[in-house]
Short mmCIF file of C-alpha atoms in Angstrom, two decimals:
data_model
loop_
_atom_site.label_atom_id
_atom_site.label_comp_id
_atom_site.label_asym_id
_atom_site.label_seq_id
_atom_site.Cartn_x
_atom_site.Cartn_y
_atom_site.Cartn_z
CA MET A 1 -0.01 -0.01 0.14
CA LYS A 2 1.49 3.30 -1.03
CA SER A 3 1.63 5.92 1.52
CA PHE A 4 -0.08 9.41 1.19
CA ARG A 5 3.32 10.94 1.00
CA GLU A 6 4.67 8.46 -1.72
CA GLU A 7 1.75 9.12 -3.79
CA LEU A 8 2.08 12.93 -3.24
CA GLU A 9 5.83 12.91 -4.24
CA LYS A 10 5.15 10.68 -7.30
CA GLU A 11 2.12 12.67 -8.75
CA PHE A 12 2.62 16.02 -7.09
CA PRO A 13 -1.00 17.09 -7.39
CA ARG A 14 -2.59 20.26 -6.31
CA THR A 15 -3.28 20.69 -2.75
CA PRO A 16 -6.49 19.04 -1.79
CA GLU A 17 -9.40 21.52 -2.40
CA SER A 18 -10.61 20.96 1.10
CA PHE A 19 -7.44 21.91 2.57
CA ARG A 20 -6.71 24.76 0.37
CA GLN A 21 -10.18 26.15 1.01
CA CYS A 22 -9.38 25.87 4.74
CA VAL A 23 -6.21 27.71 4.29
CA ASN A 24 -7.87 30.44 2.20
CA ASN A 25 -10.68 30.81 4.68
CA ALA A 26 -8.32 31.37 7.55
CA VAL A 27 -6.52 33.81 5.61
CA ALA A 28 -9.42 35.74 4.33
CA GLU A 29 -11.11 35.81 7.76
CA HIS A 30 -8.64 38.35 8.78
CA THR A 31 -8.32 40.50 5.63
CA THR A 32 -10.60 41.96 3.16
CA GLY A 33 -8.06 41.47 0.44
CA LYS A 34 -8.92 38.97 -2.46
CA ILE A 35 -7.41 35.50 -2.46
CA ARG A 36 -5.64 35.29 -5.85
CA ASN A 37 -6.92 32.23 -7.78
CA PHE A 38 -4.25 30.07 -9.69
CA HIS A 39 -4.51 30.15 -13.49
CA LEU A 40 -4.19 27.28 -15.83
CA SER A 41 -2.34 28.99 -18.78
CA LYS A 42 0.38 26.79 -20.55
CA ILE A 43 2.02 29.83 -22.05
CA VAL A 44 5.64 30.13 -20.62
CA ILE A 45 7.92 33.00 -21.30
CA PRO A 46 11.29 32.11 -19.78
CA VAL A 47 12.68 35.15 -18.06
CA ALA A 48 15.04 35.20 -14.99
CA ALA A 49 16.03 37.76 -12.58
CA CYS A 50 17.72 37.49 -9.15
CA LEU A 51 17.63 39.73 -6.14
CA THR A 52 18.00 39.67 -2.45
CA LEU A 53 15.77 41.41 -0.01
CA ILE A 54 15.50 44.97 -0.93
CA CYS A 55 16.10 47.90 1.47
CA GLY A 56 13.80 50.84 2.52
CA THR A 57 10.76 48.72 3.26
CA VAL A 58 8.27 48.63 6.05
CA ALA A 59 8.79 45.37 8.24
CA ALA A 60 6.02 42.77 7.49
CA ALA A 61 5.82 41.89 11.11
CA GLU A 62 4.17 45.44 11.46
CA LEU A 63 1.21 44.35 9.36
CA PRO A 64 -1.85 43.17 11.11
CA ARG A 65 -2.16 40.08 8.77
CA VAL A 66 1.56 39.15 9.74
CA GLN A 67 0.77 39.51 13.37
CA GLN A 68 -2.17 37.34 12.82
CA TRP A 69 -0.10 34.57 11.29
CA LEU A 70 2.37 34.61 14.08
CA SER A 71 -0.48 34.41 16.56
CA GLU A 72 -1.74 31.30 14.67
CA LEU A 73 1.58 29.54 15.49
CA GLY A 74 0.73 29.85 19.19
CA ILE A 75 3.58 29.37 21.55
CA ASN A 76 5.79 29.15 18.39
CA GLY A 77 4.97 32.71 17.17
CA PRO A 78 7.59 34.56 19.18
CA ARG A 79 10.25 32.10 17.86
CA ALA A 80 8.99 32.65 14.30
CA GLU A 81 9.08 36.37 14.64
CA LYS A 82 12.71 36.28 15.56
CA GLN A 83 13.42 34.44 12.19
CA LEU A 84 11.59 37.11 10.06
CA ILE A 85 14.03 38.55 7.67
CA ASN A 86 13.42 42.27 6.89
CA ALA A 87 15.32 44.12 4.45
CA ASN A 88 16.10 47.02 6.57
CA ASP A 89 17.90 44.48 8.98
CA ASN A 90 20.20 43.45 6.21
CA PRO A 91 22.77 46.12 5.15
CA ASP A 92 24.10 43.82 2.41
CA ALA A 93 20.68 43.21 0.98
CA ILE A 94 20.83 44.83 -2.28
CA GLN A 95 19.44 43.99 -5.80
CA ILE A 96 21.51 41.68 -7.96
CA GLN A 97 20.99 42.07 -11.59
CA THR A 98 21.78 38.92 -13.49
CA PRO A 99 21.83 38.25 -17.24
CA VAL A 100 18.51 37.42 -18.95
CA PHE A 101 19.16 35.51 -22.24
CA GLN A 102 16.66 36.33 -25.02
CA ASP A 103 16.37 34.00 -28.10
CA ASN A 104 19.44 32.11 -26.81
CA THR A 105 21.79 34.88 -28.22
CA GLU A 106 21.01 38.35 -26.96
CA LYS A 107 22.10 39.18 -23.46
CA SER A 108 20.35 41.76 -21.45
CA TYR A 109 19.69 42.79 -17.74
CA ASP A 110 16.24 43.26 -16.06
CA GLU A 111 16.33 46.61 -14.62
CA ASN A 112 12.83 46.69 -13.44
CA PRO A 113 12.09 43.40 -11.64
CA LEU A 114 8.60 42.00 -11.79
CA PHE A 115 8.33 42.18 -7.96
CA THR A 116 10.54 42.99 -4.82
CA VAL A 117 10.54 40.90 -1.89
CA THR A 118 10.45 42.88 1.35
CA ASP A 119 10.54 40.17 4.01
CA ALA A 120 10.84 36.44 4.23
CA TYR A 121 10.79 33.65 6.59
CA TYR A 122 12.19 30.03 6.35
CA ASP A 123 12.31 27.10 8.93
CA GLY A 124 12.62 24.07 6.61
CA ALA A 125 9.06 23.38 6.69
CA THR A 126 7.58 26.54 5.38
CA LEU A 127 8.89 29.50 3.30
CA MET A 128 6.94 32.87 3.80
CA PHE A 129 7.61 35.88 1.76
CA TRP A 130 6.18 39.29 1.28
CA ALA A 131 6.39 40.89 -1.93
CA LYS A 132 5.31 44.14 -3.89
CA PRO A 133 4.51 43.99 -7.60
CA GLY A 134 6.52 45.89 -9.98
CA ALA A 135 5.19 48.29 -12.59
CA GLU A 136 4.16 45.67 -14.95
CA LEU A 137 1.94 43.90 -12.57
CA ALA A 138 -1.30 45.26 -11.01
CA THR A 139 -1.40 42.28 -8.70
CA LEU A 140 0.60 39.22 -7.70
CA GLU A 141 -0.24 35.64 -9.00
CA PHE A 142 1.99 32.56 -9.21
CA GLY A 143 1.83 29.06 -10.49
CA ASP A 144 1.48 26.19 -7.99
CA HIS A 145 5.19 24.90 -8.24
CA VAL A 146 7.80 26.90 -6.40
CA TYR A 147 11.52 25.82 -6.98
CA ILE A 148 13.83 26.45 -3.96
CA ASN A 149 17.50 25.63 -4.57
CA GLY A 150 16.41 23.72 -7.61
CA MET A 151 13.88 21.66 -5.57
CA ASP A 152 10.12 21.40 -6.47
CA ASN A 153 7.85 22.67 -3.59
CA ARG A 154 4.15 23.59 -3.44
CA LEU A 155 2.77 27.04 -3.24
CA GLU A 156 -0.41 27.19 -0.74
CA TYR A 157 -1.62 30.77 -1.35
CA VAL A 158 -0.97 34.41 -2.35
CA VAL A 159 -2.99 36.96 -0.63
CA GLU A 160 -2.69 40.60 -0.24
CA THR A 161 -1.99 41.30 3.43
CA GLU A 162 -4.32 44.36 3.73
CA GLU A 163 -6.57 45.73 1.00
CA GLY A 164 -4.78 48.35 -0.87
CA SER A 165 -1.51 47.87 0.93
CA GLY A 166 0.16 46.34 -2.29
CA VAL A 167 2.07 43.91 -0.09
CA TYR A 168 1.31 40.08 -0.87
CA GLN A 169 1.71 37.35 1.55
CA CYS A 170 2.91 34.05 -0.05
CA GLU A 171 3.24 30.73 1.66
CA VAL A 172 5.22 27.72 0.37
CA THR A 173 5.22 24.26 1.87
CA ILE A 174 8.61 22.55 1.69
CA MET A 175 8.24 19.10 0.04
CA ASP A 176 11.63 17.75 -0.38
CA SER A 177 13.01 16.10 2.69
CA GLY A 178 16.57 16.77 2.02
CA LEU A 179 15.93 20.30 1.53
CA SER A 180 13.95 20.56 4.74
CA VAL A 181 16.64 19.23 7.15
CA THR A 182 19.60 21.46 5.85
CA THR A 183 20.31 24.77 7.08
CA PRO A 184 21.05 26.78 3.86
CA GLU A 185 23.24 29.79 3.65
CA SER A 186 20.84 31.19 0.95
CA LEU A 187 17.72 30.29 -0.84
CA GLU A 188 17.32 30.71 -4.50
CA VAL A 189 13.53 30.75 -5.24
CA THR A 190 11.81 30.56 -8.70
CA VAL A 191 8.31 31.19 -9.20
CA LYS A 192 6.15 31.48 -12.30
CA VAL A 193 4.52 34.94 -12.51
CA TYR A 194 1.25 35.43 -14.22
CA MET A 195 1.45 38.57 -16.58
CA ALA A 196 -1.31 40.76 -17.59
CA ASP A 197 -1.84 38.85 -20.87
CA ASN A 198 -2.14 35.60 -18.82
CA SER A 199 1.25 34.38 -20.01
CA LYS A 200 3.74 33.17 -17.27
CA GLN A 201 7.38 34.38 -16.74
CA ASP A 202 9.98 32.56 -14.54
CA PHE A 203 11.20 34.93 -11.89
CA THR A 204 14.17 34.00 -9.52
CA PHE A 205 15.26 35.77 -6.28
CA THR A 206 17.63 34.92 -3.60
CA ILE A 207 17.23 35.18 0.09
CA LYS A 208 20.59 35.61 2.10
CA SER A 209 20.46 35.65 5.94
CA ASP A 210 21.90 33.72 8.99
CA LYS A 211 18.21 33.57 10.06
CA LEU A 212 17.39 30.83 7.76
CA SER A 213 17.08 27.32 9.51
CA GLY A 214 16.27 23.80 8.81
CA ALA A 215 13.64 21.72 10.33
CA GLY A 216 14.19 19.17 13.04
CA THR A 217 13.71 15.52 12.35
CA ALA A 218 14.16 12.22 13.94
CA ALA A 219 14.58 8.54 12.73
CA ASN A 220 11.38 6.43 12.23
CA GLN A 221 9.89 5.13 15.37
CA LEU A 222 8.25 1.67 15.75
CA MET A 223 5.92 1.12 18.65
CA GLU A 224 4.42 -2.37 19.77
CA LEU A 225 1.20 -1.52 21.44
CA SER A 226 -1.30 -3.92 23.11
CA TYR A 227 -3.70 -3.37 20.22
CA GLY A 228 -1.33 -2.98 17.19
CA LYS A 229 1.88 -1.54 15.86
CA VAL A 230 2.41 2.01 14.64
CA GLU A 231 5.28 3.29 12.86
CA ILE A 232 6.11 7.18 12.92
CA CYS A 233 7.59 8.25 9.68
CA ASP A 234 8.63 11.68 7.93
CA LEU A 235 8.71 13.67 11.16
CA ILE A 236 9.40 17.31 10.49
CA VAL A 237 9.46 19.74 13.57
CA ALA A 238 9.66 23.55 12.93
CA PRO A 239 8.10 26.62 14.42
CA SER A 240 5.64 26.82 11.68
CA LYS A 241 4.42 23.26 11.90
CA VAL A 242 4.97 19.75 13.36
CA SER A 243 4.24 17.02 10.68
CA PHE A 244 4.39 13.24 10.79
CA ARG A 245 2.87 10.18 9.03
CA LEU A 246 1.59 6.93 11.09
CA LYS A 247 1.70 3.50 9.62
CA TRP A 248 -0.90 1.33 11.50
CA THR A 249 -1.31 -2.49 11.84
CA VAL A 250 -4.23 -2.90 14.18
CA TYR A 251 -5.04 -6.41 15.64
CA ASN A 252 -8.92 -6.20 15.77
CA GLU A 253 -11.95 -4.33 14.81
CA GLU A 254 -12.78 -3.21 18.32
CA ALA A 255 -9.40 -1.25 18.53
CA LEU A 256 -9.84 -0.12 14.96
CA GLU A 257 -13.07 1.68 15.76
CA ILE A 258 -11.25 3.92 18.27
CA VAL A 259 -8.07 4.58 16.50
CA TYR A 260 -9.14 4.89 12.88
CA MET A 261 -9.91 8.56 12.93
CA PRO A 262 -7.66 11.59 12.00
CA GLU A 263 -7.92 13.15 15.59
CA TYR A 264 -6.61 12.52 19.11
CA PHE A 265 -6.09 14.57 22.20
CA TYR A 266 -2.42 15.70 22.28
CA GLU A 267 -0.05 16.58 25.10
CA ASP A 268 3.47 17.98 25.12
CA SER A 269 6.39 17.33 27.30
CA ASN A 270 5.38 20.01 29.75
CA GLY A 271 2.01 18.41 30.48
CA ILE A 272 -0.13 20.77 28.47
CA ARG A 273 -2.95 18.82 26.98
CA TYR A 274 -4.84 19.87 23.85
CA ALA A 275 -8.27 18.93 22.50
CA PRO A 276 -8.65 18.38 18.86
CA ARG A 277 -10.30 21.81 18.49
CA ASP A 278 -7.44 23.57 20.30
CA LEU A 279 -4.90 23.03 17.49
CA ARG A 280 -4.85 24.30 14.12
CA MET A 281 -4.05 21.36 12.07
CA ASN A 282 -4.68 19.31 8.76
CA SER A 283 -4.98 15.65 9.19
CA SER A 284 -6.22 12.66 6.97
CA CYS A 285 -6.73 8.95 6.92
CA SER A 286 -6.07 6.55 4.18
CA PRO A 287 -8.80 3.86 3.42
CA LYS A 288 -8.38 0.89 5.86
CA VAL A 289 -7.48 -2.29 4.28
CA PHE A 290 -7.76 -5.82 5.74
CA ASN A 291 -4.76 -8.06 5.01
CA GLU A 292 -6.21 -11.44 4.52
CA GLU A 293 -2.54 -13.01 4.79
CA THR A 294 -2.03 -11.61 8.28
CA GLY A 295 -5.64 -11.17 9.47
CA LEU A 296 -4.79 -7.59 10.48
CA TRP A 297 -6.03 -4.13 9.48
CA GLU A 298 -3.58 -1.60 7.85
CA TYR A 299 -3.99 2.09 7.08
CA GLU A 300 -2.13 5.35 7.43
CA GLN A 301 -2.63 8.78 8.94
CA GLU A 302 -1.06 12.13 8.07
CA PHE A 303 -0.73 15.11 10.47
CA GLU A 304 0.22 18.66 10.11
CA ILE A 305 -0.01 20.78 13.27
CA GLN A 306 0.58 24.43 13.17
CA ASN A 307 0.52 25.65 16.84
CA PHE A 308 1.89 22.70 18.87
CA ASP A 309 4.95 23.65 20.87
CA SER A 310 7.70 22.90 18.51
CA SER A 311 10.28 22.94 21.31
CA SER A 312 8.71 19.96 23.21
CA ASP A 313 10.67 16.86 23.61
CA TYR A 314 7.64 14.65 22.58
CA ILE A 315 3.93 14.54 21.70
CA THR A 316 1.64 12.19 23.32
CA LEU A 317 -1.44 10.95 21.31
CA ILE A 318 -4.39 9.95 23.32
CA PRO A 319 -7.24 8.07 21.42
CA PHE A 320 -10.77 8.72 22.62
CA GLU A 321 -14.21 7.38 22.09
CA GLY A 322 -17.37 9.47 21.36
CA GLY A 323 -17.18 13.25 21.40
CA TYR A 324 -19.25 13.78 18.30
CA ASN A 325 -22.88 14.53 17.67
CA GLU A 326 -25.21 13.29 15.13
CA GLU A 327 -23.97 16.01 12.64
CA GLY A 328 -20.48 14.86 13.00
CA THR A 329 -19.41 17.89 15.05
CA PHE A 330 -17.02 17.43 17.95
CA VAL A 331 -18.55 18.39 21.15
CA GLU A 332 -15.96 18.80 23.99
CA GLY A 333 -16.73 17.04 27.19
CA THR A 334 -18.65 14.26 25.58
CA GLU A 335 -15.73 12.16 24.86
CA THR A 336 -14.07 9.34 26.73
CA LEU A 337 -10.22 9.45 26.77
CA ARG A 338 -8.45 5.98 26.28
CA GLU A 339 -5.24 6.76 28.28
CA ASP A 340 -4.48 2.98 28.10
CA MET A 341 -4.12 3.34 24.26
CA SER A 342 -1.99 6.54 24.18
CA PHE A 343 1.59 6.45 22.66
CA ILE A 344 4.51 8.80 22.59
CA ILE A 345 6.31 10.19 19.65
CA GLN A 346 9.73 11.44 20.33
CA LEU A 347 10.39 14.90 18.63
CA LYS A 348 14.11 15.40 19.23
#
């Protein structure tokens, strides 16, 4: 059975619409700016430019929408704010003009970049950057794929931080595990920019800062439980998110009814416990499969948690029974926690 991540890396589809809508709704809830829809144009005009963060800008952290993003990270927000890279903080952050080749022969320089980057954030799990469109663009729209140091990653959204501000917030999920866990000296970021005529132009900018960091990770962990086995894979720990995949083998249907759901109660190494609705998260379950050779049930779960304490030594997952009404809405206080079925994932 192929895992969710294996299928994702093989096919690299768009973000599931439900998750994309969830993200867009969360963004739109705090801004009157319009979420920019992605186009499907196949016309590509290869143009490249390279720049570092420009000087003379207002720090993105001063914008209400950025403060909202930081607050959504919960206890991780202050750590993430320290990693925000602002052009004013970088005396060597000057625009670098690189050659643009036209028709494979003519060499010119792009003196008017399509957009300028005012601020950025990178922690190995997420790239955030804030940008202002140049004179050729009335707004800012990108294709779904963003290349970082040559690796293909996924654009989640582009949204104007505040209506009329002219500053756009862009979030990219890092899909390459090798890129995630390294601490780069610089990031070369390439996006496809939609032009007014609906064509696309490649545009590359470079971020250079000692605030760039890689995500934490740990080796796969296999746990033998009384009711089954669970393997923890693809663990990524960063201020912007904690993500992992669970590969389950469950011994009987009675236990399966309890653990076959994409939600738990969660507890960090400081003893702070979170109900499912306390965390901003994306989770999913693969279809359960009965292995006739072994007589056991198998399935996988994916978790991406935005505001769980990324400095915690571990995360405890506690299954529960009940908790949902007839409409499928979680009702806190109506659940029965199964502490006897809990298990610990080491984050360090």
